[in-house]
Amino acid sequence: MGKVAVPKSGLAAGINKGHVVAVKQLREKPSNRKGVLSKRTKFVRDLIREVSGFSPYEKRLMELIRVSKDKRAKRLAKRKLGSFGRGKRKIDELTTIIQESRRAG
């Protein structure tokens, strides 16, 4: 929900009140990139996943998802990861991995 730039009228009162000025173009801040996944980071994470496989709790979550115990899986993920949002994201990640493995073989 960003602000919509409304042109100023130059008047002291009213909806478009304010002095008329030229809009300054700001360069992009490095902090705006926070959380964006880089190619290198994605490669390293994929490599680690390929080498080390899944942790025991992830294997248990995948088993619960396979037998359609989604609510139990979400509760377990929430308990292991500390918040509902993180748990939901992990469940989505594991669900896509299960779907890809079904497509592959």
PDB file of C-alpha atoms in Angstrom:
ATOM      1  CA  MET A   1       0.000   0.000   0.000  1.00  0.00           C
ATOM      2  CA  GLY A   2       2.337   2.727  -1.226  1.00  0.00           C
ATOM      3  CA  LYS A   3       1.404   6.350  -1.400  1.00  0.00           C
ATOM      4  CA  VAL A   4       0.084   7.594  -4.715  1.00  0.00           C
ATOM      5  CA  ALA A   5       1.883  10.777  -5.791  1.00  0.00           C
ATOM      6  CA  VAL A   6      -0.723  13.529  -6.109  1.00  0.00           C
ATOM      7  CA  PRO A   7       0.456  16.751  -7.760  1.00  0.00           C
ATOM      8  CA  LYS A   8       0.588  19.686  -5.330  1.00  0.00           C
ATOM      9  CA  SER A   9      -1.582  22.676  -6.052  1.00  0.00           C
ATOM     10  CA  GLY A  10       0.623  25.356  -4.539  1.00  0.00           C
ATOM     11  CA  LEU A  11      -2.196  26.386  -2.202  1.00  0.00           C
ATOM     12  CA  ALA A  12      -2.041  26.267   1.598  1.00  0.00           C
ATOM     13  CA  ALA A  13      -5.367  24.447   1.992  1.00  0.00           C
ATOM     14  CA  GLY A  14      -7.283  21.643   0.315  1.00  0.00           C
ATOM     15  CA  ILE A  15      -6.649  18.024  -0.645  1.00  0.00           C
ATOM     16  CA  ASN A  16      -3.573  18.800  -2.809  1.00  0.00           C
ATOM     17  CA  LYS A  17      -2.186  21.487  -0.486  1.00  0.00           C
ATOM     18  CA  GLY A  18       1.538  22.148  -0.460  1.00  0.00           C
ATOM     19  CA  HIS A  19       4.389  23.852  -2.232  1.00  0.00           C
ATOM     20  CA  VAL A  20       5.065  22.660  -5.796  1.00  0.00           C
ATOM     21  CA  VAL A  21       8.463  20.926  -5.987  1.00  0.00           C
ATOM     22  CA  ALA A  22      10.281  18.645  -8.434  1.00  0.00           C
ATOM     23  CA  VAL A  23      10.322  14.994  -7.314  1.00  0.00           C
ATOM     24  CA  LYS A  24      13.859  13.900  -6.443  1.00  0.00           C
ATOM     25  CA  GLN A  25      14.932  10.545  -7.883  1.00  0.00           C
ATOM     26  CA  LEU A  26      16.574   8.498  -5.132  1.00  0.00           C
ATOM     27  CA  ARG A  27      18.986   5.683  -5.884  1.00  0.00           C
ATOM     28  CA  GLU A  28      18.090   2.229  -4.671  1.00  0.00           C
ATOM     29  CA  LYS A  29      19.251   1.430  -1.147  1.00  0.00           C
ATOM     30  CA  PRO A  30      21.109  -1.814  -0.456  1.00  0.00           C
ATOM     31  CA  SER A  31      18.638  -2.546   2.340  1.00  0.00           C
ATOM     32  CA  ASN A  32      15.885  -2.944  -0.275  1.00  0.00           C
ATOM     33  CA  ARG A  33      17.646  -6.121  -1.492  1.00  0.00           C
ATOM     34  CA  LYS A  34      17.437  -7.761   1.945  1.00  0.00           C
ATOM     35  CA  GLY A  35      15.995 -11.250   1.699  1.00  0.00           C
ATOM     36  CA  VAL A  36      16.463 -11.604  -2.081  1.00  0.00           C
ATOM     37  CA  LEU A  37      17.994 -14.977  -2.927  1.00  0.00           C
ATOM     38  CA  SER A  38      21.231 -14.734  -4.922  1.00  0.00           C
ATOM     39  CA  LYS A  39      22.304 -17.338  -7.487  1.00  0.00           C
ATOM     40  CA  ARG A  40      25.319 -18.349  -5.406  1.00  0.00           C
ATOM     41  CA  THR A  41      23.301 -18.800  -2.204  1.00  0.00           C
ATOM     42  CA  LYS A  42      20.705 -20.889  -4.048  1.00  0.00           C
ATOM     43  CA  PHE A  43      23.451 -23.058  -5.562  1.00  0.00           C
ATOM     44  CA  VAL A  44      25.136 -23.613  -2.171  1.00  0.00           C
ATOM     45  CA  ARG A  45      21.842 -24.484  -0.445  1.00  0.00           C
ATOM     46  CA  ASP A  46      20.906 -26.936  -3.209  1.00  0.00           C
ATOM     47  CA  LEU A  47      24.344 -28.551  -2.991  1.00  0.00           C
ATOM     48  CA  ILE A  48      24.125 -28.937   0.780  1.00  0.00           C
ATOM     49  CA  ARG A  49      20.610 -30.417   0.483  1.00  0.00           C
ATOM     50  CA  GLU A  50      21.884 -32.884  -2.135  1.00  0.00           C
ATOM     51  CA  VAL A  51      24.859 -33.966  -0.006  1.00  0.00           C
ATOM     52  CA  SER A  52      23.300 -34.082   3.460  1.00  0.00           C
ATOM     53  CA  GLY A  53      19.707 -34.992   2.611  1.00  0.00           C
ATOM     54  CA  PHE A  54      16.858 -34.304   5.028  1.00  0.00           C
ATOM     55  CA  SER A  55      16.969 -34.016   8.798  1.00  0.00           C
ATOM     56  CA  PRO A  56      14.954 -36.506  10.895  1.00  0.00           C
ATOM     57  CA  TYR A  57      12.167 -34.015  11.646  1.00  0.00           C
ATOM     58  CA  GLU A  58      11.888 -33.194   7.922  1.00  0.00           C
ATOM     59  CA  LYS A  59      11.583 -36.892   7.089  1.00  0.00           C
ATOM     60  CA  ARG A  60       8.822 -37.199   9.684  1.00  0.00           C
ATOM     61  CA  LEU A  61       7.046 -34.154   8.252  1.00  0.00           C
ATOM     62  CA  MET A  62       7.234 -35.615   4.750  1.00  0.00           C
ATOM     63  CA  GLU A  63       5.752 -38.886   6.001  1.00  0.00           C
ATOM     64  CA  LEU A  64       2.892 -37.015   7.703  1.00  0.00           C
ATOM     65  CA  ILE A  65       2.225 -35.054   4.502  1.00  0.00           C
ATOM     66  CA  ARG A  66       2.196 -38.276   2.449  1.00  0.00           C
ATOM     67  CA  VAL A  67      -0.471 -39.858   4.669  1.00  0.00           C
ATOM     68  CA  SER A  68      -2.594 -36.663   4.548  1.00  0.00           C
ATOM     69  CA  LYS A  69      -1.990 -35.622   8.159  1.00  0.00           C
ATOM     70  CA  ASP A  70      -1.479 -31.973   7.166  1.00  0.00           C
ATOM     71  CA  LYS A  71      -2.711 -30.476  10.417  1.00  0.00           C
ATOM     72  CA  ARG A  72      -0.409 -32.707  12.493  1.00  0.00           C
ATOM     73  CA  ALA A  73       2.485 -31.864  10.157  1.00  0.00           C
ATOM     74  CA  LYS A  74       1.861 -28.112  10.569  1.00  0.00           C
ATOM     75  CA  ARG A  75       1.757 -28.479  14.352  1.00  0.00           C
ATOM     76  CA  LEU A  76       5.034 -30.423  14.380  1.00  0.00           C
ATOM     77  CA  ALA A  77       6.699 -27.905  12.051  1.00  0.00           C
ATOM     78  CA  LYS A  78       5.505 -25.030  14.235  1.00  0.00           C
ATOM     79  CA  ARG A  79       6.938 -26.701  17.331  1.00  0.00           C
ATOM     80  CA  LYS A  80      10.283 -27.477  15.697  1.00  0.00           C
ATOM     81  CA  LEU A  81      10.797 -24.154  13.882  1.00  0.00           C
ATOM     82  CA  GLY A  82       9.399 -21.726  16.437  1.00  0.00           C
ATOM     83  CA  SER A  83       6.642 -19.921  14.545  1.00  0.00           C
ATOM     84  CA  PHE A  84       3.585 -20.755  12.485  1.00  0.00           C
ATOM     85  CA  GLY A  85       4.866 -18.829   9.455  1.00  0.00           C
ATOM     86  CA  ARG A  86       8.182 -20.693   9.359  1.00  0.00           C
ATOM     87  CA  GLY A  87       6.356 -23.991   9.775  1.00  0.00           C
ATOM     88  CA  LYS A  88       3.963 -23.195   6.947  1.00  0.00           C
ATOM     89  CA  ARG A  89       6.857 -22.253   4.660  1.00  0.00           C
ATOM     90  CA  LYS A  90       8.667 -25.522   5.504  1.00  0.00           C
ATOM     91  CA  ILE A  91       5.503 -27.557   4.811  1.00  0.00           C
ATOM     92  CA  ASP A  92       5.118 -25.846   1.412  1.00  0.00           C
ATOM     93  CA  GLU A  93       8.771 -26.541   0.604  1.00  0.00           C
ATOM     94  CA  LEU A  94       8.501 -30.227   1.524  1.00  0.00           C
ATOM     95  CA  THR A  95       5.187 -30.579  -0.343  1.00  0.00           C
ATOM     96  CA  THR A  96       6.789 -29.300  -3.555  1.00  0.00           C
ATOM     97  CA  ILE A  97       9.734 -31.689  -3.048  1.00  0.00           C
ATOM     98  CA  ILE A  98       7.319 -34.621  -2.644  1.00  0.00           C
ATOM     99  CA  GLN A  99       5.419 -33.594  -5.799  1.00  0.00           C
ATOM    100  CA  GLU A 100       8.659 -33.309  -7.794  1.00  0.00           C
ATOM    101  CA  SER A 101       9.807 -36.754  -6.625  1.00  0.00           C
ATOM    102  CA  ARG A 102       6.431 -38.244  -7.701  1.00  0.00           C
ATOM    103  CA  ARG A 103       6.798 -36.650 -11.149  1.00  0.00           C
ATOM    104  CA  ALA A 104      10.392 -37.848 -11.491  1.00  0.00           C
ATOM    105  CA  GLY A 105       9.797 -41.449 -10.622  1.00  0.00           C
TER     106      GLY A 105
END
